[in-house]
Short mmCIF file of C-alpha atoms in Angstrom, two decimals:
data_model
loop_
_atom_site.label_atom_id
_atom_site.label_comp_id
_atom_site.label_asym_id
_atom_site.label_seq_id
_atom_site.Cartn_x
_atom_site.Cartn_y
_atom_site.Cartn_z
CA UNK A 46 14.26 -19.10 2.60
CA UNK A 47 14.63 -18.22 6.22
CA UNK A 48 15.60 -20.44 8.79
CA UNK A 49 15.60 -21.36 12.47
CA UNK A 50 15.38 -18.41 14.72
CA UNK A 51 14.61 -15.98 12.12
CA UNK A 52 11.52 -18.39 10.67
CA UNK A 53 10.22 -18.69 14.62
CA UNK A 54 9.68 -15.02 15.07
CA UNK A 55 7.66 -14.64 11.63
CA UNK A 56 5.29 -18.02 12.09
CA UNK A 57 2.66 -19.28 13.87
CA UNK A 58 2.39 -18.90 17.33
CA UNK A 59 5.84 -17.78 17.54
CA UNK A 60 5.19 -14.67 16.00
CA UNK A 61 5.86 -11.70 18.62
CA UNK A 62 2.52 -10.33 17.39
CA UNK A 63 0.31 -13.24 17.77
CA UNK A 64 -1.82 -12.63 20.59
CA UNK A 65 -2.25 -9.09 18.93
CA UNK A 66 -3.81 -11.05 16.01
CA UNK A 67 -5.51 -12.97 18.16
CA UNK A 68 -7.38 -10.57 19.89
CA UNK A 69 -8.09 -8.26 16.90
CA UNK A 70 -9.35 -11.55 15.16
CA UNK A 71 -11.44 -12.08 18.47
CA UNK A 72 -13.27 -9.32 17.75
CA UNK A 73 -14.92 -10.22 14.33
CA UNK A 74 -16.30 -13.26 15.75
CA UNK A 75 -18.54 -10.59 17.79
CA UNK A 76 -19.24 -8.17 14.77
CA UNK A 77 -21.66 -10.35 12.22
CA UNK A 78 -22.45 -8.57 9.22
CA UNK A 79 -19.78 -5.75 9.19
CA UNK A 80 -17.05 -8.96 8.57
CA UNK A 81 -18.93 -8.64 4.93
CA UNK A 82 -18.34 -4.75 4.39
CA UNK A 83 -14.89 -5.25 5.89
CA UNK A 84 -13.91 -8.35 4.07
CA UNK A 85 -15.25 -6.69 0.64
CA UNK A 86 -13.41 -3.01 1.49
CA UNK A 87 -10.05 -5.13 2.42
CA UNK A 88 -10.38 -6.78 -1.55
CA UNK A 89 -11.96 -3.73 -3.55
CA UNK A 90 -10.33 -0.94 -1.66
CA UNK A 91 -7.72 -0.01 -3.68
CA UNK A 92 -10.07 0.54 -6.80
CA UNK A 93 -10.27 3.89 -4.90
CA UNK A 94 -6.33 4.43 -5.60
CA UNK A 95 -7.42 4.12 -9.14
CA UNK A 96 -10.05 6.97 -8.93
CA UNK A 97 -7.65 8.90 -6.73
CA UNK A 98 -4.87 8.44 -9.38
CA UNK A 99 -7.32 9.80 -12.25
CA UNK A 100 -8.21 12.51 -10.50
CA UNK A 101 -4.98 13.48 -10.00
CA UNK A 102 -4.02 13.28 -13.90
CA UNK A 103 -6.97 15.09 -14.50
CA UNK A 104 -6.21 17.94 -12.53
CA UNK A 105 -2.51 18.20 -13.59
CA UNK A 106 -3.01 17.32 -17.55
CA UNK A 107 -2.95 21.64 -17.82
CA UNK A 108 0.27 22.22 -15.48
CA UNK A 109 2.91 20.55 -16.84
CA UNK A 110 4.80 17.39 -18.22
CA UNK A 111 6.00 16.91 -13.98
CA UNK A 112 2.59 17.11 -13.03
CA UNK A 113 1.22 14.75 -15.25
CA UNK A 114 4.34 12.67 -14.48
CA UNK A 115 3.44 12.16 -10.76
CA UNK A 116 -0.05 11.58 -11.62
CA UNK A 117 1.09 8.47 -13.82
CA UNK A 118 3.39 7.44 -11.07
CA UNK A 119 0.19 6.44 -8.81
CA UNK A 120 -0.38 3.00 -11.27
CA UNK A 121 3.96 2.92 -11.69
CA UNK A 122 4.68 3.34 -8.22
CA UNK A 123 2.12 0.25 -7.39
CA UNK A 124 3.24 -1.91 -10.09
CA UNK A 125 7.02 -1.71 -9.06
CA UNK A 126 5.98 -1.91 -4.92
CA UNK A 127 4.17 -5.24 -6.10
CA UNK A 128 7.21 -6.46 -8.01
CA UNK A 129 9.34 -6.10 -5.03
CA UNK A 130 7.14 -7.72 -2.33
CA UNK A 131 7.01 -10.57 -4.52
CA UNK A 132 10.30 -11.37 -4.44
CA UNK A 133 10.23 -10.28 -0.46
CA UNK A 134 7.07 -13.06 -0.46
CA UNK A 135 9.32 -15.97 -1.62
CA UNK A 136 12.44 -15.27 0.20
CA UNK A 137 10.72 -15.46 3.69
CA UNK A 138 8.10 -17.52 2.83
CA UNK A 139 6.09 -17.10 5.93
CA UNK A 140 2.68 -18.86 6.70
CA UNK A 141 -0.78 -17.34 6.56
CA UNK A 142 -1.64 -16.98 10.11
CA UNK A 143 -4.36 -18.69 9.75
CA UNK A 144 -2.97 -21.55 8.45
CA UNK A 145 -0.15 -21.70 11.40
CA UNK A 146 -3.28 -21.18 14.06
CA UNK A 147 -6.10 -23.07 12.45
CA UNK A 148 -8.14 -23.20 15.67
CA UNK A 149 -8.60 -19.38 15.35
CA UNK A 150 -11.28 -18.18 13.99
CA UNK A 151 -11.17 -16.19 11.43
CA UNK A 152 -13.97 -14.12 8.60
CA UNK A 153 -13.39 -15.53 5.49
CA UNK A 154 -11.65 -18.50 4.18
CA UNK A 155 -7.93 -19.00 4.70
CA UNK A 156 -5.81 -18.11 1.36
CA UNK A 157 -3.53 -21.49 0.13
CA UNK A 158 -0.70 -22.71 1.68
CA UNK A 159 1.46 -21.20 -1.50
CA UNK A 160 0.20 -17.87 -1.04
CA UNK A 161 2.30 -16.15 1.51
CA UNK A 162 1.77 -13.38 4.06
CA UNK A 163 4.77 -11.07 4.61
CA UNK A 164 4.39 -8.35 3.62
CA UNK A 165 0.87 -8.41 2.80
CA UNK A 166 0.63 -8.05 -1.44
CA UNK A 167 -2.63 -5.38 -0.24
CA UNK A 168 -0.20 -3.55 2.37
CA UNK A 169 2.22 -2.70 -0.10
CA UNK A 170 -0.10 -1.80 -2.87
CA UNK A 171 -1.95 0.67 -0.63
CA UNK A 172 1.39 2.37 0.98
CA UNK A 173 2.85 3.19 -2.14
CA UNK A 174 -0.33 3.99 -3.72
CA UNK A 175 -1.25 6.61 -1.04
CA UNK A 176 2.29 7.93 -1.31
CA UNK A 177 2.23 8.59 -5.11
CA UNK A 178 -0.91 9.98 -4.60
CA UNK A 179 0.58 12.83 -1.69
CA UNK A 180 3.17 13.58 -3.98
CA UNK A 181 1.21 14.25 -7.16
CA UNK A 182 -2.14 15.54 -5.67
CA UNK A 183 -3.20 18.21 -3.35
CA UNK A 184 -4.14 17.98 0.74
CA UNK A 185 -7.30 16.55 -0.27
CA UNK A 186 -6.65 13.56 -2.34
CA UNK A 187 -3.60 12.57 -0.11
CA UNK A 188 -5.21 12.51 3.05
CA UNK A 189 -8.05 10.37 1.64
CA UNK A 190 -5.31 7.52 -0.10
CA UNK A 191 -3.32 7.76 3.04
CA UNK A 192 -7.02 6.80 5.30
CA UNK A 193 -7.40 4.43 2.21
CA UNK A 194 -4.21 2.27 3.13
CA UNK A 195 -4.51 1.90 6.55
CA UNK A 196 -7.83 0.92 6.64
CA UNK A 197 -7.19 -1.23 3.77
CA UNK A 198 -3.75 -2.79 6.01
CA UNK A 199 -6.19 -2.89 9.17
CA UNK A 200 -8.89 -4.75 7.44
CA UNK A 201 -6.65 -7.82 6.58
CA UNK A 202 -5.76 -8.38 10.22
CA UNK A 203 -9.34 -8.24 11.04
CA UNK A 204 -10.38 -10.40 8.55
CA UNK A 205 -7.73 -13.31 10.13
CA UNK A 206 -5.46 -13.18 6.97
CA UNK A 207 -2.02 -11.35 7.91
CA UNK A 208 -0.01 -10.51 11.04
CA UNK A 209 0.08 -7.14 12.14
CA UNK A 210 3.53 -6.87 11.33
CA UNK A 211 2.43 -8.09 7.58
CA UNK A 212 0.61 -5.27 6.83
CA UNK A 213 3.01 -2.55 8.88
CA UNK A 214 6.12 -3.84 7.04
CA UNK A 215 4.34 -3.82 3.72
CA UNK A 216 2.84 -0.38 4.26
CA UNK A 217 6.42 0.81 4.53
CA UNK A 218 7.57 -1.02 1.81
CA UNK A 219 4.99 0.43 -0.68
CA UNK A 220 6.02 3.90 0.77
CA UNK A 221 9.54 3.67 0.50
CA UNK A 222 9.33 2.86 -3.06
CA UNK A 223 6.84 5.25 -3.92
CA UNK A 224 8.93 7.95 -2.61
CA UNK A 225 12.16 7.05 -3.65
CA UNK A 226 10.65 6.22 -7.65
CA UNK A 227 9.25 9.98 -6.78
CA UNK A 228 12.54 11.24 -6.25
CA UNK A 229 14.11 9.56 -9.10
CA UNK A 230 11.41 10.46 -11.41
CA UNK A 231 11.92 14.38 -10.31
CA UNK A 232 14.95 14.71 -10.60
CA UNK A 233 15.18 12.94 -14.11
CA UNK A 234 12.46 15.32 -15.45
CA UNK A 235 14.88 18.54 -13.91
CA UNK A 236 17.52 17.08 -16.20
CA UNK A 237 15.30 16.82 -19.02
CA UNK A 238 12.95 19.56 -18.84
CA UNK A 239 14.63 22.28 -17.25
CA UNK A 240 12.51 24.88 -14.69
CA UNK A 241 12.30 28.21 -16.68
CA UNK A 242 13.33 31.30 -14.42
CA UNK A 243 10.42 33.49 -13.27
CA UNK A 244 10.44 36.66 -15.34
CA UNK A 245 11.15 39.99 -13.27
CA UNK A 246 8.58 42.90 -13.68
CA UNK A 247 10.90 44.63 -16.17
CA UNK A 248 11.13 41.65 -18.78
CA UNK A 249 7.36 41.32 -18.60
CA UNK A 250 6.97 44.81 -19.96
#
């Protein structure tokens, strides 16, 4: 657990970001029925990582065992990100924000006391999710997962249920393991399956 000074700056209003949650909460108190697409975008957004992932497999399942490799790492990459932040969750243990400012309004009902905010579980999902997806897909697909995640990260501030600073520290958490299982996974497949050398225009004959 984290204590005294440390447990300040990530709760309540102690947190150095609070009046920016506070004012991007403000807003959705002015914004009716888009809190409903926004609420349902911030829960079922990341189905869209799923398509995104399948699409990638899809379109490397003819160019190779690496290919097809970083196209599987989407799911792996999410799966291990997830793993991590949960044990991240429980060391620091920080409250919802709406549950340390329960006068603020926020769109949708506050999550349980148990069920911690930093890094936000949705955060890290979509970071490494949109990172697997750059590395195993084309312009395309990567610029949509990356506009996936942070709309995804900026939805759950403006639906009153993390800090800023939950979603930016889990969107860099989900990267960083994305990219570094990337690496690994590369450069265990150039150990195991070798890059054959191009043939010159004399062998080919």
């Amino acid at each position: 657990m984290i204590h005294g000074t440390a447990a300040a700056v990530l709760a309540g209003h102690d947190a150095f970001d609070a009046g920016l949650y506070r004012a991007v909460v403000g807003v959705s108190r002015h914004t009716g029925e888009l809190n409903g697409l926004v609420g349902w975008w911030s829960d079922y957004g990341l189905v869209l990582f799923v398509v995104l992932a399948a699409l990638a497999w899809w379109r490397a399942r003819d160019r190779g065992l690496r290919a097809a490799a970083s196209a599987l790492w989407v799911p792996g990459a999410m799966a291990a990100a997830y793993v991590l932040n949960s044990v991240v969750k429980l060391i620091a243990q920080e409250q919802r924000p709406c549950r340390a400012m329960p006068a603020v309004h926020i769109a949708v009902a506050c999550p349980g006391a148990s069920d911690y905010s930093f890094p936000s579980n949705h955060a890290v999902l979509a970071g490494a999710a949109a990172v697997a997806v750059c590395l195993a897909a084309g312009r395309l697909l990567g610029t949509i997962a990356v506009l996936d995640a942070l709309v995804i990260a900026a939805s759950r501030v403006y639906i009153g249920v993390h800090y800023p600073h939950d979603v930016a520290v889990g969107l860099l958490v989900g990267a960083l393991v994305a990219a570094g299982g990337g690496f690994v996974l590369t450069r265990t497949l150039d150990r195991l399956v070798p890059v054959r050398p191009l043939r010159t225009p004399s062998e080919q004959r």
